[in-house]
Amino acid sequence: KDQVFQPSTVASSEGAVVEIFCNHSVSNAYNFFWYLHFPGCAPRLLVKGSKPSQQGRYNMTYERFSSSLLILQVREADAAVYYCACNQAGTALIFGKGTTLSVSS
Amino acid sequence: GAVVSQHPSWVICKSGTSVKIECRSLDFQATTMFWYRQFPKQSLMLMATSNEGSKATYEQGVEKDKFLINHASLTLSTLTVTSAHPEDSSFYICSTGTGGEQYFGPGTRLTVT
């Protein structure tokens, strides 16, 4: 079955580097997508691709079936749900169940 | 990226009534739109794929007669929840896109009493 797996929760302290891991069992899926989701708002794409990439404080590692989202210098305002997703070309994204990030000061 | 809007942003309805949710692509010709549902503390789950000018395709376990989808133009797809029940209370969100990237609407919170 095509699925995406990620931890349900991750805890961090302000200023640290947070890593959220994701892996999938989706056949013929080569791209990872990392979204930030605040409840009641549209999910926002942070970083994506089929190779390691960076957008501001967000880094994405890449392996064929796994990826990690690294958030640099994490802040309390980064506390939210982070979704990992992947897809086969031309089809809808398959999302993981989301990782709730908590940040302590 | 594309701008996607949804209307209404939230709605409360009585059990047995029908509710229509609109998803508009404001600056992108959306041949395909996707409808997701998110129950509290659960992941976004794909319900159906809406194709402009043709019938939608539904994911396993989603009743097509209950969740009516119309995609009559390249900028508008509608999801109608018919004979709504309290268990249909959820966050409904649409998206569109191309090249593997999806642009999401802000979602609609449906509460059925």
PDB file of C-alpha atoms in Angstrom:
ATOM      1  CA  LYS A   1       0.000   0.000   0.000  1.00  0.00           C
ATOM      2  CA  ASP A   2       1.288   3.472  -0.874  1.00  0.00           C
ATOM      3  CA  GLN A   3       1.975   5.271   2.389  1.00  0.00           C
ATOM      4  CA  VAL A   4       4.058   8.049   3.824  1.00  0.00           C
ATOM      5  CA  PHE A   5       5.415   7.735   7.347  1.00  0.00           C
ATOM      6  CA  GLN A   6       6.556  10.418   9.756  1.00  0.00           C
ATOM      7  CA  PRO A   7       6.666  10.788  13.551  1.00  0.00           C
ATOM      8  CA  SER A   8       3.547  12.161  15.203  1.00  0.00           C
ATOM      9  CA  THR A   9       5.403  14.592  17.464  1.00  0.00           C
ATOM     10  CA  VAL A  10       8.788  16.250  17.751  1.00  0.00           C
ATOM     11  CA  ALA A  11       9.901  18.513  20.594  1.00  0.00           C
ATOM     12  CA  SER A  12      12.638  21.093  20.480  1.00  0.00           C
ATOM     13  CA  SER A  13      14.067  24.143  22.202  1.00  0.00           C
ATOM     14  CA  GLU A  14      14.397  27.603  20.749  1.00  0.00           C
ATOM     15  CA  GLY A  15      17.530  28.115  18.710  1.00  0.00           C
ATOM     16  CA  ALA A  16      18.112  24.432  18.059  1.00  0.00           C
ATOM     17  CA  VAL A  17      18.096  22.565  14.753  1.00  0.00           C
ATOM     18  CA  VAL A  18      15.054  20.340  14.440  1.00  0.00           C
ATOM     19  CA  GLU A  19      14.951  17.271  12.239  1.00  0.00           C
ATOM     20  CA  ILE A  20      11.691  15.652  11.111  1.00  0.00           C
ATOM     21  CA  PHE A  21      12.156  12.344   9.328  1.00  0.00           C
ATOM     22  CA  CYS A  22       9.925  10.898   6.629  1.00  0.00           C
ATOM     23  CA  ASN A  23       9.927   7.775   4.523  1.00  0.00           C
ATOM     24  CA  HIS A  24       7.508   6.299   2.042  1.00  0.00           C
ATOM     25  CA  SER A  25       6.436   3.129   0.304  1.00  0.00           C
ATOM     26  CA  VAL A  26       4.976   4.815  -2.766  1.00  0.00           C
ATOM     27  CA  SER A  27       6.012   3.166  -5.986  1.00  0.00           C
ATOM     28  CA  ASN A  28       7.444   5.430  -8.693  1.00  0.00           C
ATOM     29  CA  ALA A  29       7.487   8.477  -6.419  1.00  0.00           C
ATOM     30  CA  TYR A  30      10.664  10.485  -6.674  1.00  0.00           C
ATOM     31  CA  ASN A  31       9.832  13.880  -5.192  1.00  0.00           C
ATOM     32  CA  PHE A  32       9.342  14.848  -1.594  1.00  0.00           C
ATOM     33  CA  PHE A  33       7.301  17.823  -0.487  1.00  0.00           C
ATOM     34  CA  TRP A  34       7.362  19.391   2.941  1.00  0.00           C
ATOM     35  CA  TYR A  35       4.411  21.518   4.015  1.00  0.00           C
ATOM     36  CA  LEU A  36       3.767  23.693   7.046  1.00  0.00           C
ATOM     37  CA  HIS A  37       0.195  23.719   8.275  1.00  0.00           C
ATOM     38  CA  PHE A  38      -1.378  25.967  10.850  1.00  0.00           C
ATOM     39  CA  PRO A  39      -4.934  24.803  11.646  1.00  0.00           C
ATOM     40  CA  GLY A  40      -7.533  26.676   9.617  1.00  0.00           C
ATOM     41  CA  CYS A  41      -5.048  27.891   7.026  1.00  0.00           C
ATOM     42  CA  ALA A  42      -3.823  26.553   3.712  1.00  0.00           C
ATOM     43  CA  PRO A  43      -0.791  24.291   3.968  1.00  0.00           C
ATOM     44  CA  ARG A  44       2.297  26.183   2.841  1.00  0.00           C
ATOM     45  CA  LEU A  45       4.993  24.508   0.784  1.00  0.00           C
ATOM     46  CA  LEU A  46       8.372  24.874   2.456  1.00  0.00           C
ATOM     47  CA  VAL A  47      10.707  22.877   0.299  1.00  0.00           C
ATOM     48  CA  LYS A  48      10.439  20.157  -2.314  1.00  0.00           C
ATOM     49  CA  GLY A  49      12.421  18.100  -4.756  1.00  0.00           C
ATOM     50  CA  SER A  50      14.288  14.970  -5.666  1.00  0.00           C
ATOM     51  CA  LYS A  51      17.617  16.164  -4.297  1.00  0.00           C
ATOM     52  CA  PRO A  52      18.809  17.942  -1.167  1.00  0.00           C
ATOM     53  CA  SER A  53      17.623  21.527  -1.167  1.00  0.00           C
ATOM     54  CA  GLN A  54      17.283  24.588   1.013  1.00  0.00           C
ATOM     55  CA  GLN A  55      14.810  27.437   1.305  1.00  0.00           C
ATOM     56  CA  GLY A  56      15.760  29.938   3.979  1.00  0.00           C
ATOM     57  CA  ARG A  57      15.803  28.151   7.339  1.00  0.00           C
ATOM     58  CA  TYR A  58      14.379  24.968   5.841  1.00  0.00           C
ATOM     59  CA  ASN A  59      16.708  22.250   4.564  1.00  0.00           C
ATOM     60  CA  MET A  60      15.597  19.033   2.965  1.00  0.00           C
ATOM     61  CA  THR A  61      17.714  15.908   2.795  1.00  0.00           C
ATOM     62  CA  TYR A  62      16.972  13.344   0.152  1.00  0.00           C
ATOM     63  CA  GLU A  63      17.269   9.633  -0.311  1.00  0.00           C
ATOM     64  CA  ARG A  64      15.247   7.572  -2.748  1.00  0.00           C
ATOM     65  CA  PHE A  65      12.676   6.547  -0.114  1.00  0.00           C
ATOM     66  CA  SER A  66      13.322   8.964   2.713  1.00  0.00           C
ATOM     67  CA  SER A  67      13.792  12.614   3.463  1.00  0.00           C
ATOM     68  CA  SER A  68      14.326  14.800   6.497  1.00  0.00           C
ATOM     69  CA  LEU A  69      13.208  18.355   7.031  1.00  0.00           C
ATOM     70  CA  LEU A  70      15.717  20.376   9.011  1.00  0.00           C
ATOM     71  CA  ILE A  71      14.557  23.623  10.557  1.00  0.00           C
ATOM     72  CA  LEU A  72      17.420  25.868  11.543  1.00  0.00           C
ATOM     73  CA  GLN A  73      17.314  28.182  14.550  1.00  0.00           C
ATOM     74  CA  VAL A  74      13.860  27.033  15.485  1.00  0.00           C
ATOM     75  CA  ARG A  75      11.532  29.565  17.109  1.00  0.00           C
ATOM     76  CA  GLU A  76       8.371  29.283  19.163  1.00  0.00           C
ATOM     77  CA  ALA A  77       6.449  30.562  16.148  1.00  0.00           C
ATOM     78  CA  ASP A  78       7.536  27.451  14.233  1.00  0.00           C
ATOM     79  CA  ALA A  79       5.290  25.313  16.414  1.00  0.00           C
ATOM     80  CA  ALA A  80       2.832  23.806  13.932  1.00  0.00           C
ATOM     81  CA  VAL A  81       2.084  20.638  12.016  1.00  0.00           C
ATOM     82  CA  TYR A  82       4.563  19.639   9.328  1.00  0.00           C
ATOM     83  CA  TYR A  83       3.483  17.337   6.542  1.00  0.00           C
ATOM     84  CA  CYS A  84       5.681  15.205   4.372  1.00  0.00           C
ATOM     85  CA  ALA A  85       4.222  14.184   1.021  1.00  0.00           C
ATOM     86  CA  CYS A  86       5.188  12.549  -2.217  1.00  0.00           C
ATOM     87  CA  ASN A  87       3.469  11.626  -5.432  1.00  0.00           C
ATOM     88  CA  GLN A  88       3.713   9.762  -8.636  1.00  0.00           C
ATOM     89  CA  ALA A  89       3.938  12.045 -11.637  1.00  0.00           C
ATOM     90  CA  GLY A  90       0.647  13.775 -12.398  1.00  0.00           C
ATOM     91  CA  THR A  91      -1.252  12.416  -9.406  1.00  0.00           C
ATOM     92  CA  ALA A  92      -2.380  13.830  -6.090  1.00  0.00           C
ATOM     93  CA  LEU A  93       0.011  14.101  -3.231  1.00  0.00           C
ATOM     94  CA  ILE A  94       0.067  11.318  -0.658  1.00  0.00           C
ATOM     95  CA  PHE A  95       0.508  12.847   2.756  1.00  0.00           C
ATOM     96  CA  GLY A  96       1.950  11.483   5.932  1.00  0.00           C
ATOM     97  CA  LYS A  97      -0.100  11.901   9.094  1.00  0.00           C
ATOM     98  CA  GLY A  98       1.760  15.042  10.035  1.00  0.00           C
ATOM     99  CA  THR A  99       4.298  15.839  12.723  1.00  0.00           C
ATOM    100  CA  THR A 100       3.355  18.262  15.460  1.00  0.00           C
ATOM    101  CA  LEU A 101       6.369  20.342  16.420  1.00  0.00           C
ATOM    102  CA  SER A 102       6.488  21.845  19.899  1.00  0.00           C
ATOM    103  CA  VAL A 103       9.111  24.428  20.776  1.00  0.00           C
ATOM    104  CA  SER A 104      10.037  25.394  24.304  1.00  0.00           C
ATOM    105  CA  SER A 105      11.731  28.619  25.242  1.00  0.00           C
TER     106      SER A 105
ATOM    107  CA  GLY B   1       2.387  29.959  -7.227  1.00  0.00           C
ATOM    108  CA  ALA B   2      -1.298  29.671  -7.949  1.00  0.00           C
ATOM    109  CA  VAL B   3      -3.813  31.360  -5.669  1.00  0.00           C
ATOM    110  CA  VAL B   4      -6.686  29.165  -4.584  1.00  0.00           C
ATOM    111  CA  SER B   5      -9.708  30.376  -2.652  1.00  0.00           C
ATOM    112  CA  GLN B   6     -12.485  28.510  -0.909  1.00  0.00           C
ATOM    113  CA  HIS B   7     -15.925  29.591   0.130  1.00  0.00           C
ATOM    114  CA  PRO B   8     -17.255  29.490   2.739  1.00  0.00           C
ATOM    115  CA  SER B   9     -14.377  29.380   5.202  1.00  0.00           C
ATOM    116  CA  TRP B  10     -16.660  27.839   7.788  1.00  0.00           C
ATOM    117  CA  VAL B  11     -20.234  26.618   7.853  1.00  0.00           C
ATOM    118  CA  ILE B  12     -22.598  25.160  10.414  1.00  0.00           C
ATOM    119  CA  CYS B  13     -25.568  23.199   9.168  1.00  0.00           C
ATOM    120  CA  LYS B  14     -28.248  20.927  10.525  1.00  0.00           C
ATOM    121  CA  SER B  15     -28.184  17.211  10.025  1.00  0.00           C
ATOM    122  CA  GLY B  16     -29.935  16.196   6.810  1.00  0.00           C
ATOM    123  CA  THR B  17     -29.215  19.374   4.890  1.00  0.00           C
ATOM    124  CA  SER B  18     -26.778  19.811   2.011  1.00  0.00           C
ATOM    125  CA  VAL B  19     -23.775  22.093   1.936  1.00  0.00           C
ATOM    126  CA  LYS B  20     -21.867  23.342  -1.085  1.00  0.00           C
ATOM    127  CA  ILE B  21     -18.207  24.289  -0.880  1.00  0.00           C
ATOM    128  CA  GLU B  22     -16.578  26.242  -3.685  1.00  0.00           C
ATOM    129  CA  CYS B  23     -12.952  26.061  -4.707  1.00  0.00           C
ATOM    130  CA  ARG B  24     -11.662  28.694  -7.095  1.00  0.00           C
ATOM    131  CA  SER B  25      -8.346  28.956  -8.846  1.00  0.00           C
ATOM    132  CA  LEU B  26      -7.801  32.680  -9.188  1.00  0.00           C
ATOM    133  CA  ASP B  27      -4.820  32.839 -11.492  1.00  0.00           C
ATOM    134  CA  PHE B  28      -4.376  29.341 -12.814  1.00  0.00           C
ATOM    135  CA  GLN B  29      -6.370  27.233 -15.217  1.00  0.00           C
ATOM    136  CA  ALA B  30      -7.070  24.215 -13.113  1.00  0.00           C
ATOM    137  CA  THR B  31      -7.763  21.211 -15.275  1.00  0.00           C
ATOM    138  CA  THR B  32      -7.578  19.074 -12.189  1.00  0.00           C
ATOM    139  CA  MET B  33      -8.493  19.876  -8.625  1.00  0.00           C
ATOM    140  CA  PHE B  34      -8.111  17.673  -5.591  1.00  0.00           C
ATOM    141  CA  TRP B  35     -10.408  17.541  -2.597  1.00  0.00           C
ATOM    142  CA  TYR B  36      -9.018  16.535   0.783  1.00  0.00           C
ATOM    143  CA  ARG B  37     -10.628  16.020   4.154  1.00  0.00           C
ATOM    144  CA  GLN B  38      -8.985  16.315   7.530  1.00  0.00           C
ATOM    145  CA  PHE B  39     -10.581  15.002  10.696  1.00  0.00           C
ATOM    146  CA  PRO B  40      -9.274  16.348  14.012  1.00  0.00           C
ATOM    147  CA  LYS B  41      -5.761  15.160  14.810  1.00  0.00           C
ATOM    148  CA  GLN B  42      -5.591  13.198  11.571  1.00  0.00           C
ATOM    149  CA  SER B  43      -3.816  13.664   8.291  1.00  0.00           C
ATOM    150  CA  LEU B  44      -5.072  15.266   5.119  1.00  0.00           C
ATOM    151  CA  MET B  45      -6.788  12.479   3.209  1.00  0.00           C
ATOM    152  CA  LEU B  46      -7.556  12.635  -0.487  1.00  0.00           C
ATOM    153  CA  MET B  47     -11.266  12.259  -1.162  1.00  0.00           C
ATOM    154  CA  ALA B  48     -11.533  12.754  -4.882  1.00  0.00           C
ATOM    155  CA  THR B  49      -9.917  14.135  -7.986  1.00  0.00           C
ATOM    156  CA  SER B  50     -12.027  16.633  -9.886  1.00  0.00           C
ATOM    157  CA  ASN B  51     -11.514  16.855 -13.625  1.00  0.00           C
ATOM    158  CA  GLU B  52     -12.796  19.785 -15.664  1.00  0.00           C
ATOM    159  CA  GLY B  53     -15.579  18.708 -17.970  1.00  0.00           C
ATOM    160  CA  SER B  54     -15.700  15.101 -16.840  1.00  0.00           C
ATOM    161  CA  LYS B  55     -16.683  12.986 -13.883  1.00  0.00           C
ATOM    162  CA  ALA B  56     -14.652  13.082 -10.710  1.00  0.00           C
ATOM    163  CA  THR B  57     -12.758  10.052  -9.535  1.00  0.00           C
ATOM    164  CA  TYR B  58     -13.261   9.079  -5.930  1.00  0.00           C
ATOM    165  CA  GLU B  59     -10.933   7.381  -3.490  1.00  0.00           C
ATOM    166  CA  GLN B  60     -11.903   4.081  -2.003  1.00  0.00           C
ATOM    167  CA  GLY B  61     -14.417   4.488   0.793  1.00  0.00           C
ATOM    168  CA  VAL B  62     -15.691   7.900  -0.341  1.00  0.00           C
ATOM    169  CA  GLU B  63     -19.327   7.829  -1.426  1.00  0.00           C
ATOM    170  CA  LYS B  64     -19.734   9.598  -4.748  1.00  0.00           C
ATOM    171  CA  ASP B  65     -23.477  10.061  -4.222  1.00  0.00           C
ATOM    172  CA  LYS B  66     -22.868  11.773  -0.921  1.00  0.00           C
ATOM    173  CA  PHE B  67     -20.003  14.002  -1.973  1.00  0.00           C
ATOM    174  CA  LEU B  68     -21.033  15.484  -5.278  1.00  0.00           C
ATOM    175  CA  ILE B  69     -18.295  17.164  -7.243  1.00  0.00           C
ATOM    176  CA  ASN B  70     -18.816  19.511 -10.152  1.00  0.00           C
ATOM    177  CA  HIS B  71     -15.938  20.976 -12.137  1.00  0.00           C
ATOM    178  CA  ALA B  72     -17.656  22.889 -14.899  1.00  0.00           C
ATOM    179  CA  SER B  73     -14.926  25.432 -15.602  1.00  0.00           C
ATOM    180  CA  LEU B  74     -11.171  25.753 -15.387  1.00  0.00           C
ATOM    181  CA  THR B  75     -11.449  28.022 -12.374  1.00  0.00           C
ATOM    182  CA  LEU B  76     -14.192  26.481 -10.255  1.00  0.00           C
ATOM    183  CA  SER B  77     -14.837  23.138  -8.619  1.00  0.00           C
ATOM    184  CA  THR B  78     -17.603  22.567  -6.106  1.00  0.00           C
ATOM    185  CA  LEU B  79     -18.058  19.895  -3.480  1.00  0.00           C
ATOM    186  CA  THR B  80     -21.587  19.332  -2.201  1.00  0.00           C
ATOM    187  CA  VAL B  81     -22.035  17.324   0.955  1.00  0.00           C
ATOM    188  CA  THR B  82     -25.534  15.900   0.639  1.00  0.00           C
ATOM    189  CA  SER B  83     -27.691  14.898   3.581  1.00  0.00           C
ATOM    190  CA  ALA B  84     -24.936  15.885   5.953  1.00  0.00           C
ATOM    191  CA  HIS B  85     -24.480  14.013   9.207  1.00  0.00           C
ATOM    192  CA  PRO B  86     -22.460  14.963  12.293  1.00  0.00           C
ATOM    193  CA  GLU B  87     -19.753  12.489  11.252  1.00  0.00           C
ATOM    194  CA  ASP B  88     -19.222  14.592   8.128  1.00  0.00           C
ATOM    195  CA  SER B  89     -17.983  17.413  10.332  1.00  0.00           C
ATOM    196  CA  SER B  90     -14.447  17.994   9.162  1.00  0.00           C
ATOM    197  CA  PHE B  91     -12.017  20.374   7.513  1.00  0.00           C
ATOM    198  CA  TYR B  92     -12.349  20.233   3.727  1.00  0.00           C
ATOM    199  CA  ILE B  93      -9.547  21.590   1.608  1.00  0.00           C
ATOM    200  CA  CYS B  94      -8.978  21.744  -2.119  1.00  0.00           C
ATOM    201  CA  SER B  95      -5.829  22.045  -4.144  1.00  0.00           C
ATOM    202  CA  THR B  96      -4.672  22.338  -7.689  1.00  0.00           C
ATOM    203  CA  GLY B  97      -1.378  22.471  -9.462  1.00  0.00           C
ATOM    204  CA  THR B  98       0.914  21.021 -12.021  1.00  0.00           C
ATOM    205  CA  GLY B  99       4.411  19.636 -12.257  1.00  0.00           C
ATOM    206  CA  GLY B 100       4.017  17.819  -8.984  1.00  0.00           C
ATOM    207  CA  GLU B 101       3.410  20.915  -6.876  1.00  0.00           C
ATOM    208  CA  GLN B 102       0.067  21.532  -5.248  1.00  0.00           C
ATOM    209  CA  TYR B 103      -1.391  24.869  -4.220  1.00  0.00           C
ATOM    210  CA  PHE B 104      -3.953  24.687  -1.475  1.00  0.00           C
ATOM    211  CA  GLY B 105      -7.010  26.684  -0.637  1.00  0.00           C
ATOM    212  CA  PRO B 106      -7.453  27.887   2.946  1.00  0.00           C
ATOM    213  CA  GLY B 107      -9.999  25.183   3.686  1.00  0.00           C
ATOM    214  CA  THR B 108     -13.605  25.041   4.855  1.00  0.00           C
ATOM    215  CA  ARG B 109     -14.576  24.016   8.359  1.00  0.00           C
ATOM    216  CA  LEU B 110     -17.879  22.138   8.271  1.00  0.00           C
ATOM    217  CA  THR B 111     -19.810  21.478  11.456  1.00  0.00           C
ATOM    218  CA  VAL B 112     -22.986  19.444  11.260  1.00  0.00           C
ATOM    219  CA  THR B 113     -25.256  19.666  14.283  1.00  0.00           C
TER     220      THR B 113
END
